[in-house]
PDB file of C-alpha atoms in Angstrom:
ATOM      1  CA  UNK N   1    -117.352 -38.146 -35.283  1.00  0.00           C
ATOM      2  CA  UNK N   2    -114.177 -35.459 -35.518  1.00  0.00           C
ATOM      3  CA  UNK N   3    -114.756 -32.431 -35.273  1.00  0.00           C
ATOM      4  CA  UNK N   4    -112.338 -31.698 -38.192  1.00  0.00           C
ATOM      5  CA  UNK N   5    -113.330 -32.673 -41.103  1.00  0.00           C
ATOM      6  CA  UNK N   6    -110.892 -34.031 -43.878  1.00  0.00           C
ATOM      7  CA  UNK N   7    -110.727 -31.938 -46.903  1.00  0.00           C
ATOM      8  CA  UNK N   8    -111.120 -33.209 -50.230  1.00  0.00           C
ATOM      9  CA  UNK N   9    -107.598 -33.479 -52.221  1.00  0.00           C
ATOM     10  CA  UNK N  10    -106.942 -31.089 -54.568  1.00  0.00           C
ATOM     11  CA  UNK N  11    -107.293 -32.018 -57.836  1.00  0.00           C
ATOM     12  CA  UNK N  12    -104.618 -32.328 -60.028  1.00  0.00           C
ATOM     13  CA  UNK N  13    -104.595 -30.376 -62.274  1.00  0.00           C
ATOM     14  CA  UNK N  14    -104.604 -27.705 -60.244  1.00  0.00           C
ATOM     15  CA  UNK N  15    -101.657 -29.168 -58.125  1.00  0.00           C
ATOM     16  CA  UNK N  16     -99.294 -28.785 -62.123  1.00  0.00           C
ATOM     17  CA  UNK N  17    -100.199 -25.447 -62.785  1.00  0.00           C
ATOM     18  CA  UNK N  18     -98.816 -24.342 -59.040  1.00  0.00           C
ATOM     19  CA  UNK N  19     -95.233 -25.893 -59.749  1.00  0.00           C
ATOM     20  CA  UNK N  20     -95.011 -24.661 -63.021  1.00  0.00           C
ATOM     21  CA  UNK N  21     -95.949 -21.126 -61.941  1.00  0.00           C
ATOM     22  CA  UNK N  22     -93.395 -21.517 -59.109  1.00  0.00           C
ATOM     23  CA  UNK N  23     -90.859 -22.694 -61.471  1.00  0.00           C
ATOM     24  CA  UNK N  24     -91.388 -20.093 -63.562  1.00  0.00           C
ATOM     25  CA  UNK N  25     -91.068 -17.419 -60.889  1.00  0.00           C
ATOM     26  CA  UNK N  26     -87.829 -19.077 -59.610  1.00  0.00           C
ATOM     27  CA  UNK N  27     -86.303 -18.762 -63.358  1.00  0.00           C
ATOM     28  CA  UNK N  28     -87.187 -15.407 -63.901  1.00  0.00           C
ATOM     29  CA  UNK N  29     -85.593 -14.373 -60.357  1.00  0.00           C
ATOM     30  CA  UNK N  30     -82.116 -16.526 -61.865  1.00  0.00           C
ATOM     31  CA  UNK N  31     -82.139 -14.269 -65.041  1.00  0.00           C
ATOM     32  CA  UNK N  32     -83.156 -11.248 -62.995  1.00  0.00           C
ATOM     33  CA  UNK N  33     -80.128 -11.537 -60.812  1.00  0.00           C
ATOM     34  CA  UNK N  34     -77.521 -13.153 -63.658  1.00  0.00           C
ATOM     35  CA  UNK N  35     -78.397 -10.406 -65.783  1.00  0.00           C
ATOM     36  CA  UNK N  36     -77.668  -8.266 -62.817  1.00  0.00           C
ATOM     37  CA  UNK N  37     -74.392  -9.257 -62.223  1.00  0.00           C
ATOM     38  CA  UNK N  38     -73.089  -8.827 -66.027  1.00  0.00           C
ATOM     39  CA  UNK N  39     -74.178  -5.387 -65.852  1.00  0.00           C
ATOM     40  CA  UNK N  40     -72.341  -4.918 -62.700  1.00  0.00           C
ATOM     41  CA  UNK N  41     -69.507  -6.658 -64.002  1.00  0.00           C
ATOM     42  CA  UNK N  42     -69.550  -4.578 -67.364  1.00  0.00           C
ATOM     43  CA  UNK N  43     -69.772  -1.276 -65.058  1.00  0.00           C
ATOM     44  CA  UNK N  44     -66.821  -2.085 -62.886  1.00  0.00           C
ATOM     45  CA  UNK N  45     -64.755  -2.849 -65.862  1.00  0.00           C
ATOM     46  CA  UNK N  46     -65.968   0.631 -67.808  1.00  0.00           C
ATOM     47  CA  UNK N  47     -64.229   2.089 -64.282  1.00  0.00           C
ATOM     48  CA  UNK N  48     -61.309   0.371 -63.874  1.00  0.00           C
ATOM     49  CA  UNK N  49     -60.007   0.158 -67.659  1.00  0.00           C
ATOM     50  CA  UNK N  50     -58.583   3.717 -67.415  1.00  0.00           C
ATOM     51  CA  UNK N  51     -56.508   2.765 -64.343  1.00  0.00           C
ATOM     52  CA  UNK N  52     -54.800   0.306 -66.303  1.00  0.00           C
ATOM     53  CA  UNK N  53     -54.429   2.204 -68.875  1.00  0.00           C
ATOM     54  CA  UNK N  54     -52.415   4.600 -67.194  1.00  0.00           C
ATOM     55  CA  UNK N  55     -50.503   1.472 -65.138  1.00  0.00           C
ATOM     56  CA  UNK N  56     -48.729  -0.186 -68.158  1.00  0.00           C
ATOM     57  CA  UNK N  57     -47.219  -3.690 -66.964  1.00  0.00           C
ATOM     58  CA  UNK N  58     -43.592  -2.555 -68.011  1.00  0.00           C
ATOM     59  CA  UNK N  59     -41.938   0.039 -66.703  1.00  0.00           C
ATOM     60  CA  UNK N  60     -40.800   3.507 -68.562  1.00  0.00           C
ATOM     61  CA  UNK N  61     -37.339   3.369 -69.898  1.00  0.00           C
ATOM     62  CA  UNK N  62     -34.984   6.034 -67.703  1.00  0.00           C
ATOM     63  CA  UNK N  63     -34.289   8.984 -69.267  1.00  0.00           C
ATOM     64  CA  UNK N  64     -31.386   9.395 -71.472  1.00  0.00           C
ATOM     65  CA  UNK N  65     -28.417  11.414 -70.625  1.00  0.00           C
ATOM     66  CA  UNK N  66     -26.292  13.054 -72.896  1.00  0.00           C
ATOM     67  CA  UNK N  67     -22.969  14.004 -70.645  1.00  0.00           C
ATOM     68  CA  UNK N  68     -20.854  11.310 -70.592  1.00  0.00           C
ATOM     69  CA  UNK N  69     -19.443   9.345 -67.556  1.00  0.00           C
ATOM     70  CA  UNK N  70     -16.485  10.963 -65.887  1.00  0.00           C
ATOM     71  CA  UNK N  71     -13.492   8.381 -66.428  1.00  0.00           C
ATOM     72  CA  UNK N  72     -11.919   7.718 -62.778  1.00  0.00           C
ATOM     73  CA  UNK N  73      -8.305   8.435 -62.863  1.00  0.00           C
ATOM     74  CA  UNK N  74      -6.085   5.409 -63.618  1.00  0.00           C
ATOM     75  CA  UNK N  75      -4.134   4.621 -59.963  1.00  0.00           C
ATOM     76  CA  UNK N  76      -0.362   4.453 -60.218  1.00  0.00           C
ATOM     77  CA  UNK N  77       1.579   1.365 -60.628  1.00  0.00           C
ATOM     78  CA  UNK N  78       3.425   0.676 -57.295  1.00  0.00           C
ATOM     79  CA  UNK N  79       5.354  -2.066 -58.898  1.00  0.00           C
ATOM     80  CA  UNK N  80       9.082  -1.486 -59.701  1.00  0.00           C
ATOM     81  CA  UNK N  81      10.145  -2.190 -63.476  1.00  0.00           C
ATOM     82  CA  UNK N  82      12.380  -5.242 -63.584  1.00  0.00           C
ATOM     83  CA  UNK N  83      16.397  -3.501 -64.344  1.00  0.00           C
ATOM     84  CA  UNK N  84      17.736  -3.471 -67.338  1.00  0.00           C
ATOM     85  CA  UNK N  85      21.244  -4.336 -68.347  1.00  0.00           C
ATOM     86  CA  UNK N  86      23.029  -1.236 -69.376  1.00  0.00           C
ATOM     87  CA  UNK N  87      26.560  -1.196 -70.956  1.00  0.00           C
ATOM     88  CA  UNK N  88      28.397   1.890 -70.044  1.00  0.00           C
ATOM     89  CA  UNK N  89      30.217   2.910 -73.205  1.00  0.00           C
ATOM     90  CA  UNK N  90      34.290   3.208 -72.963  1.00  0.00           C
ATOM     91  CA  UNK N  91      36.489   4.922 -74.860  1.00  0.00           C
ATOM     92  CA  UNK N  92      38.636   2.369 -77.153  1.00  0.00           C
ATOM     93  CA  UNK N  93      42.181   2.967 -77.656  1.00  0.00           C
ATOM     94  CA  UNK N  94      42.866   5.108 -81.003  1.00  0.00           C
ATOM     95  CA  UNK N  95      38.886   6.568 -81.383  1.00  0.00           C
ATOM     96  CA  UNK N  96      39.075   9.429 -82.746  1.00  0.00           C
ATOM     97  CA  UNK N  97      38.551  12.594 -79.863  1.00  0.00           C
ATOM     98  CA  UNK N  98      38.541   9.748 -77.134  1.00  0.00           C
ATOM     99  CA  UNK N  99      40.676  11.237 -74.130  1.00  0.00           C
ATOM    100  CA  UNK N 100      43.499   8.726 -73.558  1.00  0.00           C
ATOM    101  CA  UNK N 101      46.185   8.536 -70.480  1.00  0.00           C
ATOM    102  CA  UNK N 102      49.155  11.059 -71.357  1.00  0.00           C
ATOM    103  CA  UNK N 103      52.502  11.473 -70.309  1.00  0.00           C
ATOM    104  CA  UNK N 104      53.492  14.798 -68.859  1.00  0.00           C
ATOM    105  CA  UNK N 105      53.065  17.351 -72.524  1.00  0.00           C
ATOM    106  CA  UNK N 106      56.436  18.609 -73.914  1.00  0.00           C
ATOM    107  CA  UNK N 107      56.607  20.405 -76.088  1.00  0.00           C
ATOM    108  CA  UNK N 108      55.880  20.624 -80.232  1.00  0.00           C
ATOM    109  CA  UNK N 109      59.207  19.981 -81.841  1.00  0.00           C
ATOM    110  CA  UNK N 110      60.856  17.771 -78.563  1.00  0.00           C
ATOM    111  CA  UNK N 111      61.842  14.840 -79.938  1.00  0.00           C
ATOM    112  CA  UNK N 112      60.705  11.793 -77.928  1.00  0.00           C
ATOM    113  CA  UNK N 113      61.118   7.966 -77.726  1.00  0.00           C
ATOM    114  CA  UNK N 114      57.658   5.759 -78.464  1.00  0.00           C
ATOM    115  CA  UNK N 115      58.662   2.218 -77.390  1.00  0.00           C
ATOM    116  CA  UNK N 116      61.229  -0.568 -77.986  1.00  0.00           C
ATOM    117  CA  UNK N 117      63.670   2.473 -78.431  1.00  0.00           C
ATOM    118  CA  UNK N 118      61.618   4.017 -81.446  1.00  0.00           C
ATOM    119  CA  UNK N 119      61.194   7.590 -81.708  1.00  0.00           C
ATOM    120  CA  UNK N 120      58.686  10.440 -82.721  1.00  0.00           C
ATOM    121  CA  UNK N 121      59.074  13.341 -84.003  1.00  0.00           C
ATOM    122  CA  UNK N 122      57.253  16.147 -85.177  1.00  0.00           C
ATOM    123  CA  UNK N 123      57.484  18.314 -88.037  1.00  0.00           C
ATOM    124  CA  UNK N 124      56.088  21.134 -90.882  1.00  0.00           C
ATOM    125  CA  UNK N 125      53.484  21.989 -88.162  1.00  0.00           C
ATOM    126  CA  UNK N 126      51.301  24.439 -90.304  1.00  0.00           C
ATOM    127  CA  UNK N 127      48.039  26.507 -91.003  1.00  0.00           C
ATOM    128  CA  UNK N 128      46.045  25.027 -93.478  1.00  0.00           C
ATOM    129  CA  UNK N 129      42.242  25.108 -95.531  1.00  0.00           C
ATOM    130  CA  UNK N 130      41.124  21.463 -94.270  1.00  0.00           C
ATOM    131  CA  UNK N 131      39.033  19.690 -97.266  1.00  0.00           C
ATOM    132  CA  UNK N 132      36.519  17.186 -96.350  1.00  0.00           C
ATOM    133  CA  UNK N 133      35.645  13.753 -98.456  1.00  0.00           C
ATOM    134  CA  UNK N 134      35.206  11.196 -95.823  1.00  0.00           C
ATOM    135  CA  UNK N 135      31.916  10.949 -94.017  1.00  0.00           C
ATOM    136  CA  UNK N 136      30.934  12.932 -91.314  1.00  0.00           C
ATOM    137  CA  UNK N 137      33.829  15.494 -92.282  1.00  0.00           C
ATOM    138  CA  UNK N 138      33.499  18.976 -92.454  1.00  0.00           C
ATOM    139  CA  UNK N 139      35.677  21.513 -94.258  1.00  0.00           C
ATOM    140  CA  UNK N 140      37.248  24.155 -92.570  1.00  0.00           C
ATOM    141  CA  UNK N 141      39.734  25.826 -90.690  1.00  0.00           C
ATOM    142  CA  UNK N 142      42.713  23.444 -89.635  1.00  0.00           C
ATOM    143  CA  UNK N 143      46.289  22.744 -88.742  1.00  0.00           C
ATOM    144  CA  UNK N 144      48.421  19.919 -90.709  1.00  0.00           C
ATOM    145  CA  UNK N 145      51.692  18.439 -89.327  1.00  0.00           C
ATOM    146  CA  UNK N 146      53.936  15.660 -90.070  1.00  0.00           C
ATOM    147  CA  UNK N 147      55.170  12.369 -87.581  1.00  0.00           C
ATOM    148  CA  UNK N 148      58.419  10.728 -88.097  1.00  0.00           C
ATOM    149  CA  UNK N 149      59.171   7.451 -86.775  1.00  0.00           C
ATOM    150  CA  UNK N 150      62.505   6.313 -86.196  1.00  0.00           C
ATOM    151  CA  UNK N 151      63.236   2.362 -85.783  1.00  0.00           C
ATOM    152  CA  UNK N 152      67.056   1.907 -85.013  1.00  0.00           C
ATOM    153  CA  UNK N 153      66.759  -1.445 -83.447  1.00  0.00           C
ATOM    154  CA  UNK N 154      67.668  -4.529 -85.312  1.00  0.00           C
ATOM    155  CA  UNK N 155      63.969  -5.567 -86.296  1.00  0.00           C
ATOM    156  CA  UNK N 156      61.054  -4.046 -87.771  1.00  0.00           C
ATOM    157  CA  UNK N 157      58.682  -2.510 -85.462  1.00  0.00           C
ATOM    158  CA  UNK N 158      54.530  -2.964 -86.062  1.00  0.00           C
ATOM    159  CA  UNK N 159      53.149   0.367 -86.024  1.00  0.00           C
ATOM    160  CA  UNK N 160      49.688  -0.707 -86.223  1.00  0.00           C
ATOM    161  CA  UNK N 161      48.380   0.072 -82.993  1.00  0.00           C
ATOM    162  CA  UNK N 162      49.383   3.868 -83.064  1.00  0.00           C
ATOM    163  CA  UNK N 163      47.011   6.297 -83.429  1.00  0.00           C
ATOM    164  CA  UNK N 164      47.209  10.189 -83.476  1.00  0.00           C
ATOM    165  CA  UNK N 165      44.372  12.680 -82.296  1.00  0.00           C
ATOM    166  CA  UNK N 166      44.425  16.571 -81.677  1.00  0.00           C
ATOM    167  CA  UNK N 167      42.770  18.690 -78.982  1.00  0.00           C
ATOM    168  CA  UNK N 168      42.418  22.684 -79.125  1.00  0.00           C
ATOM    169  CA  UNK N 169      41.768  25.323 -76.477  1.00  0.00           C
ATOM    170  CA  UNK N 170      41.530  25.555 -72.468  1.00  0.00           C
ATOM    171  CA  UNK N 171      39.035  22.944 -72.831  1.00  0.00           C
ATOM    172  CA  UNK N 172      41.099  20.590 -74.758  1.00  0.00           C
ATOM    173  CA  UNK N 173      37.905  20.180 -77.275  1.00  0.00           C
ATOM    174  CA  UNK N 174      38.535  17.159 -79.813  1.00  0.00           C
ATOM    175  CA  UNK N 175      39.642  17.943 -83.361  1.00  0.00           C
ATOM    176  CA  UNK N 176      38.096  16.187 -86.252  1.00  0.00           C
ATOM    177  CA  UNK N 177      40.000  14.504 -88.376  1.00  0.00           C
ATOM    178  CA  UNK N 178      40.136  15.202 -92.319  1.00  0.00           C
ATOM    179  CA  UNK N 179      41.048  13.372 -95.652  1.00  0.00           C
ATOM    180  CA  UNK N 180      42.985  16.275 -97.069  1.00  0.00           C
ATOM    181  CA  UNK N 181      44.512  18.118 -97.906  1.00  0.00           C
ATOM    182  CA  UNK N 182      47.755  15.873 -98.229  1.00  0.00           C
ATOM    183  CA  UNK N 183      46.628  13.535 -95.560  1.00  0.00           C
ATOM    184  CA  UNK N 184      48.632   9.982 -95.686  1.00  0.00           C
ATOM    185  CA  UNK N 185      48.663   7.070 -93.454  1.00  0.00           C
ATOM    186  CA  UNK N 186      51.588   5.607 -91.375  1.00  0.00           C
ATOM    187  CA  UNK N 187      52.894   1.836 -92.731  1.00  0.00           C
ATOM    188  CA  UNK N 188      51.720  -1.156 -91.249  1.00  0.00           C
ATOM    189  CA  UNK N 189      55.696  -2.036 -89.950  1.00  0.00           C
ATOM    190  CA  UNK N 190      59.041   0.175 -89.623  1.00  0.00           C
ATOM    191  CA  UNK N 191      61.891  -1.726 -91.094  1.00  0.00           C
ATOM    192  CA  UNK N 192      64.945  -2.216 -89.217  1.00  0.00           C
ATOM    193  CA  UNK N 193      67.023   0.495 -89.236  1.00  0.00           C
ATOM    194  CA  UNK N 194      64.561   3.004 -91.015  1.00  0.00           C
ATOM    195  CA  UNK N 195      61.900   5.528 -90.417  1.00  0.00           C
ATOM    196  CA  UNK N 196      58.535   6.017 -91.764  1.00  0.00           C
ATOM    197  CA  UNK N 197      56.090   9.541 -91.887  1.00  0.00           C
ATOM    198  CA  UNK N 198      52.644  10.205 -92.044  1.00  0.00           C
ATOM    199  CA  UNK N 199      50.779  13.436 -92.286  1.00  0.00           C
ATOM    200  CA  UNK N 200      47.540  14.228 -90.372  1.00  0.00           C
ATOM    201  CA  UNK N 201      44.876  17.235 -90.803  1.00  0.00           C
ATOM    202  CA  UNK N 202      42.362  18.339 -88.127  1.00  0.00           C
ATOM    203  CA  UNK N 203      40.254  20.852 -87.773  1.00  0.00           C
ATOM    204  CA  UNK N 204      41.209  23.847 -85.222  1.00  0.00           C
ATOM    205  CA  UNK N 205      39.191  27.125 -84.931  1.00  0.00           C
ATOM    206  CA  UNK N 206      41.912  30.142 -85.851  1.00  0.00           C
ATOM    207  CA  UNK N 207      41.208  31.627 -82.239  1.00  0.00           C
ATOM    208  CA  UNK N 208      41.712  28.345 -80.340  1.00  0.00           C
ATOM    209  CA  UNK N 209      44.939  27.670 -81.845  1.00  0.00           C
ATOM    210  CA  UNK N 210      47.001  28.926 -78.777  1.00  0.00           C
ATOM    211  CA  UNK N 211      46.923  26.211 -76.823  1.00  0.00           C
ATOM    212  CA  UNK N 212      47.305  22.493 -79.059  1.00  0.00           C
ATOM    213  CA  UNK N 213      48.014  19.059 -78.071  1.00  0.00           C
ATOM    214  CA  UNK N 214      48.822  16.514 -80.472  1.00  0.00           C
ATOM    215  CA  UNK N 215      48.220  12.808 -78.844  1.00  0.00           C
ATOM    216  CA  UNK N 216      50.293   9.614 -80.159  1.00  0.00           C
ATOM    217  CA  UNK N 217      48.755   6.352 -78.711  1.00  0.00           C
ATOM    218  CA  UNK N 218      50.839   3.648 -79.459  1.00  0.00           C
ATOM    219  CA  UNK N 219      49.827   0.884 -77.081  1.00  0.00           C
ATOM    220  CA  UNK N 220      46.513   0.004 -75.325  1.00  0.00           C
ATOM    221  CA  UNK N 221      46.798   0.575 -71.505  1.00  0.00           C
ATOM    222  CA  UNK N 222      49.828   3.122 -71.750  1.00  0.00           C
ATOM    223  CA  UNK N 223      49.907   6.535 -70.976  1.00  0.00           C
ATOM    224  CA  UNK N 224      49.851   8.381 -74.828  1.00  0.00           C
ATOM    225  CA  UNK N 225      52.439  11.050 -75.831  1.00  0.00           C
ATOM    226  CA  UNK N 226      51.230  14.322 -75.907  1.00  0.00           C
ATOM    227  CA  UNK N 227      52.617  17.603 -77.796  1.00  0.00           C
ATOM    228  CA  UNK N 228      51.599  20.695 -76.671  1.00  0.00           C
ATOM    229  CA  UNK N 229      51.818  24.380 -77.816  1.00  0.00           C
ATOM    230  CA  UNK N 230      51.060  26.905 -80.058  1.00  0.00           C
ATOM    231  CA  UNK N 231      49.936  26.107 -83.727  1.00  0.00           C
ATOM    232  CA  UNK N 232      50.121  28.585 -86.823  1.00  0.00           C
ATOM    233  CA  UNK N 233      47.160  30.349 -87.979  1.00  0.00           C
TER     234      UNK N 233
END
């Protein structure tokens, strides 16, 4: 015979109760150590929720200034402007204070011969109140004299192209020309054989009347006739 003797099985009953007590003991360690964890988990986030709170996800618009940019100066333009075409303006024959070639000056009453044998001369060279009705005319002061033109050749002579203007003082300053008083204009043609007058008015200062020259132009691109000396005041 053994010497250990078999024990008698438990019975089982007593076998159920054992597993459901361990059972129970393992659930209540479960909900021991989930419950646990959610109050760890609701203490770490009671911690950390002012730290985020003072870490918002965007960042804090700059600052605003109020003084204004400093504009950076503009640099300069090294590129050269394409030229322009420029007219240089030129005195036309006849415009009025336009200095024209002259012959050598002689003198106020020198009779003289224009062209194609016709002749100038002048005459009732006098001081008087110049009247102004044309534009740009100013009344004033002036000197009024008379221009005869001879023709003696045997066909009329075109007078067209003549034109008179009047200079005053050392400087030979141009005289304006005036309507009046008793101002006329020379004719279009001499006749054959005849003469033909015209009487001009220009303005002359009283104290630059010591020194006058009276221009005839009668052809473009030769020298003018010029009178020169003293005028009336």
């Amino acid at each position: 015979m053994s010497t250990h003797e078999k024990q008698p099985p438990e019975p089982g009953g007593t076998r159920r109760t054992r597993n459901v007590v361990l059972l129970a003991v393992a659930a209540v360690v479960v909900i021991g150590l989930a419950t646990a964890g959610i109050w760890w988990g609701v203490a770490n986030g009671s911690a950390s929720s002012p730290v985020a709170a003072e870490s918002p996800s965007s960042p804090a618009p700059a600052p605003h200034s109020s003084a204004s940019p400093t504009p950076s100066a503009p640099k300069p333009s090294t590129a050269k402007p394409a030229p322009t075409a420029t007219s240089k303006p030129t005195a036309q024959p006849g415009a009025a204070g336009a200095a024209l070639p002259q012959r050598e000056p002689i003198a106020l009453s020198t009779k003289t011969t224009v062209d194609k044998g016709v002749t100038v001369t002048m005459s009732k060279l006098e001081a008087v109140k110049g009247e102004a009705s044309g534009p740009g005319e100013v009344a004033g002061p002036a000197i009024r004299f008379t221009l005869v033109f001879a023709n003696p050749g045997a066909a009329a002579y075109g007078s067209q192209p003549i034109v008179v203007n009047a200079y005053y003082g050392q400087d030979n300053t141009p005289a304006l020309p005036l309507s009046g008083p008793g101002a006329t204009t020379l004719a279009a043609s001499i006749p054959a054989h005849s003469s033909a007058s015209a009487t001009y008015v220009f303005t002359v200062p009283e104290d630059q009347r010591g020194s006058v020259t009276i221009t005839v132009d009668y052809q473009a691109g030769a020298p003018a006739i010029a009178f020169q000396g003293v005028a009336p005041k």
